[in-house]
Short mmCIF file of C-alpha atoms and ligand atoms in Angstrom, two decimals:
data_model
loop_
_atom_site.label_atom_id
_atom_site.label_comp_id
_atom_site.label_asym_id
_atom_site.label_seq_id
_atom_site.Cartn_x
_atom_site.Cartn_y
_atom_site.Cartn_z
CA MET U 19 0.13 0.37 0.28
CA THR U 20 1.76 3.55 -0.86
CA THR U 21 1.79 6.26 1.86
CA ALA U 22 -0.92 8.47 -0.63
CA GLU U 23 -3.44 5.08 -0.39
CA LYS U 24 -2.65 4.72 3.72
CA THR U 25 -4.00 7.99 4.37
CA LEU U 26 -7.89 6.77 2.82
CA PHE U 27 -7.79 5.13 5.43
CA THR U 28 -9.14 6.87 8.95
CA VAL U 29 -7.40 4.68 11.96
CA LEU U 30 -9.49 4.00 14.45
CA ARG U 31 -6.63 4.96 17.80
CA ALA U 32 -3.52 7.60 17.51
CA ASP U 33 -2.27 3.54 19.29
CA ALA U 34 -3.26 1.70 15.72
CA PRO U 35 -0.77 -0.34 14.88
CA PRO U 36 0.14 0.47 11.37
CA VAL U 37 -2.71 0.37 8.30
CA PRO U 38 -3.21 -3.23 7.81
CA SER U 39 -2.32 -4.41 3.98
CA LEU U 40 -5.02 -5.10 1.45
CA PRO U 41 -5.96 -8.25 0.46
CA PRO U 42 -6.04 -9.38 -2.98
CA PHE U 43 -8.23 -8.33 -5.38
CA GLY U 44 -9.39 -11.83 -7.28
CA GLN U 45 -11.92 -14.37 -6.53
CA PHE U 46 -11.24 -16.24 -3.73
CA ILE U 47 -11.46 -20.20 -5.71
CA GLY U 48 -10.76 -23.36 -4.97
CA GLY U 49 -8.17 -22.01 -2.14
CA GLN U 50 -6.57 -19.50 -3.93
CA PHE U 51 -7.07 -15.65 -4.82
CA VAL U 52 -7.26 -16.19 -9.24
CA ALA U 53 -8.19 -13.64 -12.25
CA SER U 54 -12.13 -12.68 -13.14
CA THR U 55 -12.86 -13.58 -15.97
CA SER U 56 -13.68 -9.66 -16.79
CA THR U 57 -11.99 -7.09 -15.80
CA GLU U 58 -15.29 -4.05 -14.44
CA LYS U 59 -14.36 -3.14 -11.66
CA VAL U 60 -15.56 -2.17 -8.61
CA ASP U 61 -15.08 1.38 -6.44
CA VAL U 62 -14.47 0.57 -2.14
CA VAL U 63 -15.11 4.12 -0.68
CA ASN U 64 -14.99 5.37 2.44
CA PRO U 65 -18.24 6.87 3.10
CA ALA U 66 -16.67 8.99 5.71
CA THR U 67 -14.13 10.64 3.83
CA GLU U 68 -15.69 9.86 -0.12
CA GLU U 69 -12.20 8.33 -0.61
CA ILE U 70 -11.70 5.32 -3.31
CA LEU U 71 -9.85 3.02 -0.97
CA THR U 72 -9.70 -0.06 -4.51
CA GLN U 73 -11.24 -1.28 -6.70
CA VAL U 74 -12.40 -5.42 -6.38
CA PRO U 75 -13.20 -7.01 -9.27
CA ALA U 76 -16.71 -6.65 -11.07
CA GLY U 77 -17.57 -11.01 -11.12
CA THR U 78 -19.23 -13.26 -13.74
CA ALA U 79 -21.86 -14.94 -13.27
CA GLU U 80 -18.32 -18.02 -14.98
CA ASP U 81 -17.06 -16.99 -11.85
CA VAL U 82 -19.49 -18.30 -9.56
CA ASP U 83 -19.12 -21.14 -11.91
CA ALA U 84 -15.68 -22.35 -11.36
CA ALA U 85 -16.69 -21.52 -7.76
CA VAL U 86 -19.38 -23.47 -7.54
CA GLU U 87 -17.55 -26.16 -9.63
CA ALA U 88 -14.54 -26.12 -6.28
CA ALA U 89 -17.70 -26.16 -4.12
CA VAL U 90 -19.21 -29.34 -5.52
CA ALA U 91 -15.56 -30.76 -6.12
CA ALA U 92 -13.97 -30.78 -2.33
CA LYS U 93 -18.18 -31.17 -0.67
CA ASP U 94 -18.18 -34.77 -0.31
CA ALA U 95 -13.90 -34.98 1.56
CA TRP U 96 -15.97 -32.26 3.82
CA ALA U 97 -19.23 -33.82 4.26
CA ALA U 98 -17.20 -37.03 5.33
CA THR U 99 -15.17 -35.17 8.31
CA THR U 100 -16.43 -35.69 11.76
CA PRO U 101 -18.14 -32.72 13.73
CA ARG U 102 -15.08 -32.49 16.14
CA ASP U 103 -12.17 -31.90 12.83
CA ARG U 104 -14.60 -29.22 11.68
CA SER U 105 -14.80 -28.39 15.21
CA ALA U 106 -11.29 -27.61 15.05
CA VAL U 107 -10.82 -25.39 11.79
CA LEU U 108 -13.94 -22.81 13.29
CA LEU U 109 -11.50 -23.15 16.17
CA ARG U 110 -9.04 -21.48 14.04
CA ILE U 111 -10.63 -19.13 11.87
CA ALA U 112 -11.28 -17.52 14.63
CA ASP U 113 -8.48 -17.51 16.58
CA ILE U 114 -7.23 -15.73 13.53
CA ILE U 115 -9.93 -13.29 13.84
CA GLU U 116 -8.41 -12.99 16.73
CA ALA U 117 -5.52 -12.74 15.94
CA ASN U 118 -5.87 -9.96 13.44
CA ARG U 119 -8.55 -8.24 15.29
CA GLU U 120 -7.52 -4.33 15.02
CA VAL U 121 -6.52 -5.47 10.66
CA PHE U 122 -10.27 -6.39 10.20
CA GLU U 123 -11.55 -3.78 12.71
CA THR U 124 -9.41 -1.14 11.49
CA LEU U 125 -10.64 -2.47 7.02
CA GLU U 126 -14.23 -2.69 8.77
CA ALA U 127 -14.44 1.14 10.29
CA ALA U 128 -12.93 2.43 7.31
CA ASN U 129 -15.40 0.70 4.17
CA THR U 130 -17.85 1.55 6.47
CA GLY U 131 -17.06 4.89 8.08
CA LYS U 132 -18.58 2.68 11.39
CA PRO U 133 -17.58 3.69 14.75
CA ALA U 134 -14.64 1.68 16.94
CA ALA U 135 -16.65 0.36 19.35
CA VAL U 136 -19.36 -0.40 16.90
CA ALA U 137 -16.53 -2.31 14.43
CA GLU U 138 -14.76 -3.97 18.12
CA ASP U 139 -17.81 -5.25 18.83
CA ASP U 140 -18.60 -6.30 14.98
CA ILE U 141 -15.90 -8.68 14.79
CA SER U 142 -15.74 -9.62 18.95
CA SER U 143 -19.23 -10.69 17.96
CA ALA U 144 -17.99 -12.84 15.25
CA ILE U 145 -15.30 -15.01 16.67
CA ASP U 146 -17.85 -15.39 19.56
CA THR U 147 -19.65 -17.10 16.48
CA PHE U 148 -16.70 -19.43 15.50
CA ARG U 149 -15.76 -20.26 18.73
CA PHE U 150 -19.55 -21.27 19.32
CA SER U 151 -20.59 -23.30 15.95
CA ALA U 152 -17.64 -25.52 16.98
CA GLY U 153 -18.88 -26.12 19.70
CA ALA U 154 -22.89 -26.62 18.54
CA ALA U 155 -21.60 -28.93 16.19
CA ARG U 156 -20.35 -31.09 18.50
CA ALA U 157 -23.40 -31.09 20.12
CA TYR U 158 -25.69 -31.94 17.94
CA SER U 159 -26.79 -34.85 18.13
CA THR U 160 -30.78 -36.97 16.43
CA LEU U 161 -32.81 -39.42 18.18
CA GLY U 162 -31.66 -41.93 19.11
CA SER U 163 -32.70 -45.47 16.95
CA ASP U 164 -36.10 -46.82 17.77
CA ASP U 165 -38.20 -48.38 16.37
CA TYR U 166 -41.58 -47.79 14.17
CA ALA U 167 -43.10 -50.14 12.35
CA GLU U 168 -42.69 -53.90 13.44
CA ASN U 169 -39.12 -55.35 12.84
CA HIS U 170 -38.01 -52.41 11.18
CA THR U 171 -35.69 -50.29 13.11
CA SER U 172 -35.76 -46.81 12.04
CA VAL U 173 -32.19 -44.11 12.26
CA ILE U 174 -32.12 -40.33 11.38
CA HIS U 175 -29.17 -39.39 9.94
CA ARG U 176 -28.02 -35.37 10.03
CA GLU U 177 -26.29 -34.58 6.46
CA PRO U 178 -25.50 -31.35 4.76
CA VAL U 179 -27.33 -29.90 2.09
CA GLY U 180 -23.89 -29.60 -0.06
CA VAL U 181 -23.71 -26.32 -1.63
CA VAL U 182 -24.76 -23.36 0.09
CA GLY U 183 -24.55 -20.18 -1.81
CA VAL U 184 -24.36 -16.90 0.99
CA ILE U 185 -25.27 -14.00 0.15
CA THR U 186 -24.23 -9.95 2.19
CA PRO U 187 -25.08 -6.71 2.43
CA TRP U 188 -22.57 -3.46 4.12
CA ASN U 189 -24.34 -3.14 6.89
CA TYR U 190 -21.84 -5.76 9.34
CA PRO U 191 -19.76 -6.87 6.43
CA LEU U 192 -17.17 -9.20 8.03
CA LEU U 193 -20.45 -9.83 11.07
CA MET U 194 -23.06 -11.33 8.53
CA ALA U 195 -20.25 -13.54 6.19
CA ALA U 196 -19.40 -15.77 10.08
CA TRP U 197 -23.24 -15.33 11.02
CA LYS U 198 -23.35 -18.09 7.40
CA ILE U 199 -19.79 -19.10 7.17
CA ALA U 200 -19.36 -20.99 10.84
CA PRO U 201 -22.64 -22.62 10.98
CA VAL U 202 -23.10 -24.17 7.45
CA LEU U 203 -19.54 -25.30 8.05
CA GLY U 204 -20.16 -26.78 11.20
CA ALA U 205 -23.22 -28.26 9.63
CA GLY U 206 -20.06 -30.28 6.65
CA ASN U 207 -21.48 -27.74 3.44
CA THR U 208 -18.83 -26.06 1.65
CA LEU U 209 -20.13 -23.07 0.54
CA VAL U 210 -19.65 -20.16 -1.94
CA LEU U 211 -20.07 -16.56 -1.26
CA LYS U 212 -20.86 -13.24 -2.13
CA PRO U 213 -19.90 -10.12 0.06
CA SER U 214 -21.58 -6.54 -0.22
CA GLU U 215 -20.07 -5.09 -4.07
CA GLN U 216 -19.95 -1.44 -1.14
CA THR U 217 -18.12 -3.94 1.92
CA PRO U 218 -16.21 -6.78 0.72
CA LEU U 219 -12.50 -6.25 2.01
CA THR U 220 -13.11 -7.81 5.29
CA THR U 221 -13.91 -10.72 3.92
CA LEU U 222 -11.43 -11.05 1.64
CA LYS U 223 -9.17 -10.73 4.76
CA LEU U 224 -10.50 -13.94 6.18
CA ALA U 225 -10.24 -16.01 3.00
CA GLU U 226 -5.84 -15.17 2.57
CA LEU U 227 -6.11 -15.09 6.54
CA ILE U 228 -7.94 -18.54 6.88
CA ALA U 229 -6.75 -20.40 2.97
CA ASP U 230 -3.99 -22.44 4.65
CA GLU U 231 -5.84 -23.69 7.66
CA VAL U 232 -9.85 -24.89 5.58
CA PRO U 233 -9.95 -27.04 2.98
CA ALA U 234 -9.27 -25.84 -0.50
CA GLY U 235 -12.75 -25.50 -2.42
CA VAL U 236 -14.56 -24.97 1.65
CA VAL U 237 -14.36 -21.62 0.98
CA ASN U 238 -14.82 -19.71 -2.38
CA ILE U 239 -16.13 -15.70 -2.79
CA VAL U 240 -16.84 -14.40 -5.39
CA THR U 241 -17.12 -10.55 -5.32
CA GLY U 242 -19.79 -8.46 -7.73
CA PRO U 243 -22.83 -6.62 -8.53
CA GLY U 244 -25.75 -8.27 -6.98
CA ARG U 245 -28.29 -8.23 -9.83
CA VAL U 246 -25.12 -11.25 -12.21
CA VAL U 247 -23.27 -13.23 -8.47
CA GLY U 248 -25.78 -13.77 -6.48
CA ASN U 249 -28.57 -13.83 -8.62
CA ARG U 250 -26.29 -16.74 -10.80
CA LEU U 251 -25.99 -18.06 -6.93
CA SER U 252 -29.32 -17.83 -6.57
CA GLU U 253 -30.39 -20.29 -10.08
CA HIS U 254 -26.77 -22.37 -9.92
CA PRO U 255 -28.27 -25.93 -10.73
CA ARG U 256 -25.64 -27.40 -8.15
CA VAL U 257 -26.09 -25.01 -5.55
CA ASP U 258 -28.28 -27.19 -2.92
CA LEU U 259 -29.60 -23.91 -0.45
CA VAL U 260 -29.20 -20.14 -0.50
CA ALA U 261 -29.21 -17.54 2.02
CA ILE U 262 -28.76 -14.15 1.89
CA THR U 263 -28.90 -11.32 4.51
CA GLY U 264 -30.21 -8.29 3.09
CA SER U 265 -33.50 -5.97 2.38
CA VAL U 266 -37.26 -7.79 1.33
CA GLY U 267 -36.64 -6.88 -2.63
CA SER U 268 -33.38 -9.13 -2.81
CA GLY U 269 -34.66 -11.55 -1.35
CA GLN U 270 -37.63 -12.10 -3.30
CA LYS U 271 -35.86 -12.03 -6.53
CA VAL U 272 -33.55 -14.63 -4.97
CA ALA U 273 -36.86 -16.90 -4.55
CA ALA U 274 -38.35 -16.21 -8.00
CA SER U 275 -34.23 -17.57 -9.42
CA ALA U 276 -33.78 -20.50 -6.33
CA ALA U 277 -37.63 -22.22 -6.65
CA GLY U 278 -36.45 -22.66 -10.72
CA SER U 279 -33.76 -25.28 -9.07
CA VAL U 280 -36.38 -25.64 -5.73
CA LYS U 281 -33.42 -25.26 -4.47
CA ARG U 282 -34.14 -24.46 -0.47
CA VAL U 283 -34.40 -20.62 0.39
CA HIS U 284 -33.03 -19.18 3.22
CA LEU U 285 -33.82 -15.19 4.02
CA GLU U 286 -32.76 -12.82 6.94
CA LEU U 287 -33.74 -9.85 5.69
CA GLY U 288 -35.56 -5.58 7.36
CA GLY U 289 -37.21 -5.04 10.03
CA LYS U 290 -39.05 -2.35 11.08
CA ALA U 291 -39.28 -2.48 14.71
CA PRO U 292 -41.35 -1.34 17.09
CA VAL U 293 -40.81 -0.48 20.12
CA VAL U 294 -43.82 -0.20 22.76
CA VAL U 295 -44.14 2.11 25.44
CA PHE U 296 -46.80 1.78 28.26
CA ALA U 297 -47.28 4.15 30.62
CA ASP U 298 -46.60 2.46 33.85
CA ALA U 299 -42.44 2.33 32.15
CA ASP U 300 -39.34 3.80 33.23
CA LEU U 301 -39.47 5.53 30.51
CA GLU U 302 -36.35 7.06 30.86
CA ALA U 303 -34.68 4.08 30.89
CA ALA U 304 -36.50 3.43 27.55
CA ALA U 305 -35.68 6.48 26.21
CA LYS U 306 -31.69 5.82 26.63
CA GLY U 307 -32.68 2.49 25.61
CA VAL U 308 -33.77 3.80 22.46
CA ARG U 309 -30.63 6.14 21.83
CA SER U 310 -28.83 3.41 21.94
CA THR U 311 -30.17 0.77 19.66
CA GLY U 312 -32.34 3.24 17.26
CA PHE U 313 -29.37 5.33 16.59
CA TRP U 314 -25.96 1.94 17.28
CA ASN U 315 -24.97 2.03 13.84
CA GLY U 316 -26.27 4.77 12.16
CA GLY U 317 -29.20 2.65 12.61
CA GLN U 318 -28.37 0.97 9.89
CA GLU U 319 -29.77 -2.27 11.65
CA CYS U 320 -32.14 -5.00 10.88
CA GLY U 321 -33.54 -5.36 14.22
CA ALA U 322 -33.34 -1.25 15.75
CA ALA U 323 -35.76 0.64 17.37
CA CYS U 324 -36.88 2.62 14.75
CA ARG U 325 -40.26 3.12 15.76
CA VAL U 326 -41.83 4.17 19.12
CA LEU U 327 -45.62 3.73 20.18
CA VAL U 328 -45.81 5.25 23.55
CA HIS U 329 -48.68 5.54 25.77
CA GLU U 330 -50.95 8.70 25.09
CA SER U 331 -50.76 9.82 29.34
CA VAL U 332 -46.23 9.41 29.01
CA ALA U 333 -45.86 10.70 24.81
CA ASP U 334 -44.82 14.17 26.14
CA LYS U 335 -42.88 13.06 28.69
CA PHE U 336 -41.11 10.54 26.80
CA THR U 337 -40.35 12.64 24.00
CA GLU U 338 -39.02 14.94 25.81
CA LEU U 339 -36.93 12.78 27.47
CA LEU U 340 -36.01 10.64 23.93
CA VAL U 341 -34.86 13.95 21.86
CA LYS U 342 -33.31 14.75 25.36
CA GLU U 343 -31.27 11.86 24.80
CA ILE U 344 -31.18 12.58 21.06
CA SER U 345 -29.61 15.28 21.06
CA GLU U 346 -26.68 14.98 22.73
CA ILE U 347 -24.94 11.72 20.69
CA THR U 348 -21.71 13.10 19.11
CA VAL U 349 -22.19 12.22 14.65
CA GLY U 350 -18.13 11.45 13.78
CA THR U 351 -15.39 9.41 11.52
CA PRO U 352 -14.66 6.49 12.23
CA GLY U 353 -11.75 7.64 14.26
CA ALA U 354 -13.66 10.60 16.15
CA GLU U 355 -13.18 10.62 20.08
CA ASP U 356 -16.72 9.90 21.82
CA ALA U 357 -18.25 9.62 17.76
CA GLU U 358 -21.62 7.61 18.47
CA ILE U 359 -22.10 7.03 15.18
CA GLY U 360 -21.36 7.42 11.82
CA SER U 361 -21.62 8.29 8.05
CA MET U 362 -24.26 6.74 6.11
CA ILE U 363 -23.01 3.55 4.63
CA SER U 364 -22.11 5.01 0.35
CA LYS U 365 -23.84 7.95 -0.73
CA ALA U 366 -26.62 6.44 -2.71
CA HIS U 367 -28.70 5.05 0.54
CA TYR U 368 -27.19 9.11 2.36
CA GLU U 369 -29.53 10.11 -0.36
CA ARG U 370 -32.36 7.70 0.21
CA VAL U 371 -32.49 8.39 4.33
CA LEU U 372 -32.58 12.78 3.49
CA ALA U 373 -34.82 11.14 0.66
CA ALA U 374 -37.48 9.05 3.48
CA LEU U 375 -37.29 12.58 5.20
CA ASP U 376 -38.05 14.92 3.07
CA ASP U 377 -41.35 12.51 3.19
CA VAL U 378 -42.15 13.01 6.42
CA ARG U 379 -42.07 16.58 6.55
CA LYS U 380 -44.06 16.45 3.48
CA ASP U 381 -46.52 14.33 5.05
CA GLY U 382 -46.60 17.33 8.46
CA HIS U 383 -44.91 14.65 10.57
CA THR U 384 -42.92 17.28 13.03
CA ILE U 385 -39.34 17.23 13.22
CA ALA U 386 -38.64 17.51 17.40
CA VAL U 387 -34.44 17.44 16.41
CA GLY U 388 -32.02 16.72 13.78
CA GLY U 389 -33.30 15.86 10.47
CA ARG U 390 -30.38 17.16 8.11
CA ALA U 391 -27.59 15.99 6.65
CA ILE U 392 -23.88 17.23 8.22
CA GLU U 393 -21.55 19.77 5.79
CA GLY U 394 -18.94 16.69 4.53
CA PRO U 395 -17.14 16.16 3.66
CA GLY U 396 -18.78 12.27 4.18
CA TYR U 397 -22.12 11.18 4.42
CA PHE U 398 -23.31 12.47 7.74
CA ILE U 399 -26.51 12.80 9.09
CA GLU U 400 -28.70 14.93 11.78
CA PRO U 401 -29.27 11.77 14.43
CA THR U 402 -33.38 12.60 14.51
CA VAL U 403 -36.41 11.77 16.20
CA VAL U 404 -40.46 12.40 13.88
CA THR U 405 -43.15 12.47 16.18
CA ASN U 406 -46.84 13.39 15.91
CA VAL U 407 -46.97 10.90 13.34
CA PRO U 408 -50.84 9.31 13.11
CA ALA U 409 -51.60 5.71 12.41
CA GLY U 410 -51.34 4.08 9.06
CA ALA U 411 -48.43 7.01 8.79
CA PRO U 412 -45.94 5.52 5.78
CA ILE U 413 -42.86 6.14 8.28
CA SER U 414 -44.79 3.53 10.52
CA SER U 415 -43.68 0.97 8.38
CA ASN U 416 -41.23 1.90 5.86
CA GLU U 417 -37.59 0.34 6.69
CA ILE U 418 -35.28 3.58 5.87
CA PHE U 419 -32.41 2.65 7.38
CA GLY U 420 -30.47 5.50 9.10
CA PRO U 421 -30.95 7.28 12.15
CA VAL U 422 -34.44 8.24 12.41
CA VAL U 423 -36.35 7.38 15.32
CA SER U 424 -40.36 8.03 14.95
CA VAL U 425 -42.47 8.77 18.19
CA GLU U 426 -47.08 7.19 18.26
CA THR U 427 -49.29 7.39 20.57
CA PHE U 428 -51.86 4.67 22.05
CA SER U 429 -54.88 4.03 23.83
CA THR U 430 -55.17 0.72 25.08
CA ASP U 431 -52.89 -2.11 25.23
CA GLU U 432 -55.19 -4.31 22.13
CA GLU U 433 -54.03 -1.02 20.03
CA ALA U 434 -50.28 -1.25 20.88
CA VAL U 435 -50.17 -4.86 20.20
CA THR U 436 -52.55 -3.90 16.26
CA ARG U 437 -50.71 -1.10 15.34
CA ALA U 438 -46.62 -2.94 16.11
CA ASN U 439 -48.09 -5.73 13.92
CA GLU U 440 -48.67 -3.32 11.52
CA THR U 441 -46.45 -3.77 9.26
CA ILE U 442 -44.93 -5.84 6.45
CA TYR U 443 -42.45 -6.92 8.57
CA GLY U 444 -41.78 -9.02 11.59
CA LEU U 445 -37.97 -9.22 12.77
CA ALA U 446 -37.85 -7.30 16.26
CA ALA U 447 -40.05 -5.97 18.43
CA SER U 448 -39.44 -4.25 21.96
CA VAL U 449 -42.47 -4.08 25.01
CA TRP U 450 -41.43 -1.70 27.54
CA THR U 451 -43.70 -2.13 30.91
CA LYS U 452 -43.30 -3.14 35.48
CA ASP U 453 -46.05 -5.04 34.92
CA SER U 454 -45.30 -8.18 35.33
CA ALA U 455 -48.75 -9.94 32.83
CA ARG U 456 -48.10 -7.16 30.85
CA SER U 457 -45.07 -8.14 29.87
CA LEU U 458 -45.57 -12.17 29.51
CA ASN U 459 -48.91 -11.29 27.40
CA VAL U 460 -48.65 -8.72 25.06
CA PRO U 461 -44.39 -10.00 23.89
CA ARG U 462 -46.86 -13.08 22.82
CA LYS U 463 -49.05 -11.10 21.25
CA LEU U 464 -46.27 -9.95 19.05
CA ASP U 465 -45.57 -11.06 15.21
CA PHE U 466 -41.67 -10.51 15.27
CA GLY U 467 -38.98 -13.97 15.76
CA THR U 468 -37.09 -11.06 19.02
CA VAL U 469 -39.26 -10.26 20.93
CA TRP U 470 -37.17 -7.92 24.46
CA VAL U 471 -38.71 -6.87 27.54
CA ASN U 472 -37.15 -3.27 29.20
CA SER U 473 -33.84 -4.22 26.52
CA HIS U 474 -34.48 -4.43 22.98
CA LEU U 475 -30.62 -5.19 20.86
CA VAL U 476 -29.68 -7.17 22.93
CA ILE U 477 -28.06 -10.69 20.78
CA ALA U 478 -27.37 -13.73 22.33
CA THR U 479 -25.35 -16.18 20.01
CA GLU U 480 -26.32 -19.24 21.60
CA MET U 481 -30.13 -18.32 21.13
CA PRO U 482 -31.40 -17.74 16.85
CA TRP U 483 -31.88 -15.26 15.34
CA GLY U 484 -34.32 -14.39 12.15
CA GLY U 485 -38.07 -12.58 11.35
CA PHE U 486 -41.23 -13.03 10.28
CA LYS U 487 -43.57 -12.33 7.29
CA GLY U 488 -41.55 -10.28 5.32
CA SER U 489 -38.21 -10.25 6.93
CA GLY U 490 -37.72 -14.22 5.64
CA TYR U 491 -37.88 -17.14 7.14
CA GLY U 492 -34.61 -18.46 8.00
CA ARG U 493 -32.56 -18.74 11.42
CA ASP U 494 -28.96 -17.31 12.31
CA LEU U 495 -27.41 -18.51 14.88
CA SER U 496 -27.91 -20.78 17.24
CA SER U 497 -28.64 -24.24 16.90
CA TYR U 498 -31.18 -23.23 15.40
CA ALA U 499 -28.62 -22.43 12.74
CA LEU U 500 -27.09 -25.72 12.40
CA ASP U 501 -30.68 -27.30 11.42
CA ASP U 502 -31.45 -24.56 9.19
CA PHE U 503 -27.65 -25.44 6.88
CA SER U 504 -28.59 -29.12 6.91
CA ARG U 505 -31.25 -32.09 5.62
CA THR U 506 -32.70 -34.76 7.91
CA LYS U 507 -33.08 -38.23 6.96
CA HIS U 508 -34.26 -41.57 7.81
CA VAL U 509 -32.79 -44.80 6.64
CA MET U 510 -35.09 -48.52 8.18
CA TYR U 511 -34.12 -51.31 8.38
CA ASN U 512 -36.24 -54.41 7.72
CA ARG U 513 -34.78 -56.55 11.02
CA GLY U 514 -36.95 -59.63 9.54
P1 NAD J 26 -29.00 -5.26 -0.50
O1 NAD J 26 -30.23 -6.05 -0.64
O2 NAD J 26 -28.98 -3.83 -1.06
O3 NAD J 26 -27.50 -5.68 -0.39
C1 NAD J 26 -27.81 -7.59 -0.33
C2 NAD J 26 -27.25 -8.69 -0.95
O4 NAD J 26 -27.93 -8.84 -2.09
C3 NAD J 26 -25.57 -7.62 -1.20
O5 NAD J 26 -24.61 -8.69 -1.29
C4 NAD J 26 -26.17 -7.74 -2.54
O6 NAD J 26 -25.51 -7.37 -4.29
C5 NAD J 26 -27.00 -8.89 -2.98
N1 NAD J 26 -28.37 -8.61 -3.98
C6 NAD J 26 -29.04 -7.90 -4.90
N2 NAD J 26 -29.61 -7.62 -5.15
C7 NAD J 26 -29.79 -9.43 -5.71
C8 NAD J 26 -30.44 -9.59 -6.75
N3 NAD J 26 -31.14 -9.73 -7.68
N4 NAD J 26 -29.37 -11.49 -6.28
C9 NAD J 26 -28.98 -11.78 -5.84
N5 NAD J 26 -28.75 -10.92 -4.94
C10 NAD J 26 -28.72 -10.03 -4.56
O7 NAD J 26 -29.12 -5.00 1.41
P2 NAD J 26 -27.94 -4.37 1.63
O8 NAD J 26 -28.97 -3.22 1.47
O9 NAD J 26 -27.04 -4.44 1.94
O10 NAD J 26 -28.59 -4.11 3.20
C11 NAD J 26 -29.61 -3.46 3.52
C12 NAD J 26 -30.76 -4.70 4.14
O11 NAD J 26 -30.87 -5.59 4.77
C13 NAD J 26 -31.79 -4.31 5.06
O12 NAD J 26 -33.09 -4.10 4.49
C14 NAD J 26 -31.58 -4.35 6.51
O13 NAD J 26 -32.93 -4.46 6.83
C15 NAD J 26 -31.11 -5.89 6.01
N6 NAD J 26 -30.29 -6.87 6.63
C16 NAD J 26 -31.43 -8.03 7.62
C17 NAD J 26 -30.75 -8.87 8.65
C18 NAD J 26 -31.10 -8.93 9.79
O14 NAD J 26 -30.77 -9.92 10.44
N7 NAD J 26 -32.33 -9.69 9.27
C19 NAD J 26 -29.07 -8.60 9.42
C20 NAD J 26 -28.01 -6.82 7.92
C21 NAD J 26 -28.89 -6.40 7.04
#
C-alpha cells in the first residue's frame, strides 16, 4: 500500500497499528485468489471521507460457475469429516480473527464509516460466532434409533445440504459473513459467498488469512454485483441452498431465481422494530434504550429500535426525554473521540435517507430534533426524532435504515399490539413495562421473531435470530442455524 493510499484509511486509535495491508483483489476459488473473468471493477469507498479505497472485480456468472465447481469438488471430503475435525477448523478461524482483530476493525471501519466501538463489537461477535458453532457442531445429535414399524428399526441421520450460496449485506460485513460461514461449515457444507459489492474488504481479508487452514474449495468468495453474481448463485443448479441477508426486494429476487431449481432458501431480510412503551414503564430507561439501539451503527441495523409506540398519557414526558438523549449523540468519523454514530454507507443510501426525511416533512410530521444532512466530506446525517405521527403513516412501516426514530401514541393495550403488528416486517420488537402480566402477555401477541422486554437489540449467539412475515424465514445463530443448513435422512432397517 502506498503512503497516499494509507491516508485513505481512518485509523481507529492513536495507538493503532500501521494500516493493514489490503487483501488480494481476485476471486477466492479453490483455496487461492484467481483473476476474475471480467476486467470491470467496482469502487470500494470510505463513506466517511468519500475517497476511493480500492477497486474489486465486478465478478461474472462464469466466476460463480468456477467457484461452485470448486465447492462441489470439495463437498464430499468435507462432509465426511467428523464434527470434531470441523470444530477444530472453526476454532482456528476464530483464533485467526482474534489475532488480527485490529486489522479487521480498521478495514471494517474504513469501508463502512462506523465508529471504533461498533467495529470492535462486530469483530468480537464474529469471533464468538465461530467459537459457538465449533461447540454446537459437536454437541449436535439426532433422535436415537428406535422401532416404529414391526420388525423395522429407524435411524435418523443429519446430513449437510451440500453447496450453500451465501449473499451478505454491507451493514455488518464480516459479522454477517460469520453468521453464515460458521454454521454452514459446522454442519458439513461447502460454500460460495458473495459479499456486498460495497464492503468486500474484511471478507476477502478473512479468505486470505484462512486459506491455509480450510481445505481448498470449502470456502469460496466471489465479489461483484447482486444482479449478476448473486443471481447466478441463486439460480445455479448445483447450489443446494441459497442464504441471503439483505433487503426484502433482493430476498424476493433470490427466492424467485432459486425456484427454478427448487433449492432451499434462507432469508434474513429487513425490519422495522416497534418499541412499545407502556404508561408504567421506566421512561428514562426506555429513552436511553432507544438512543443506544435505534442509532447503533447509524440506524443501519435490521433490528434497530426505530419506531416508538408510547402510551398517550406519558407521550409528552417520554418524547422530552428521548429528544434530550438524541440531541446529545455525537456524530463523527470512525477515529473521532466519543463518536456514537458514523456515516451512512454510501452516497446512494445517504440520498435515500434524506429523501425519506423530505417525505416526513411533506406528510406533515414534526421533526423534533435533527432532520438534516451534516456538511461533508462524508455521508453524515443528524440523529433525528420524528413526532406527530398518526396511525397508518408511511414512516411507521417503511424501513429507512438510517438515524431516524419516529414516535406514535396509543391508548389501549389492544391498540398497541394491533398497531405494532401493522407492518410487513416481523424481525424484532420490544416491550417496556413494569407490569408482570403485560410483560408476559404482550410479547406472545407480537408477530416478531425476537421480542425483548425492557431491553432492545441484545443479541446472544446461543439464541436464534430471524424474522416472520416480510422479514423472511430461516434462523441465524444458535443450534437452529445448524438445523437450517442440514437435512435429515431416515434410514429404516428390516430386521426380519
Ligand atoms: P441489499 O438487498 O441491497 O443487498 C444485500 C445483498 O444482496 C448484497 O450482497 C447485494 O449485492 C445482493 N443482491 C442485490 N440484488 C440481488 C439479486 N437480484 N440477486 C441476488 N443478490 C442480490 O441489502 P443491503 O442494502 O446490503 O443491506 C441492507 C438490508 O439488509 C436492509 O433491508 C436490512 O434490514 C437487511 N439486513 C437484515 C438482517 C437480518 O438479520 N434480518 C441483517 C442485516 C441487514
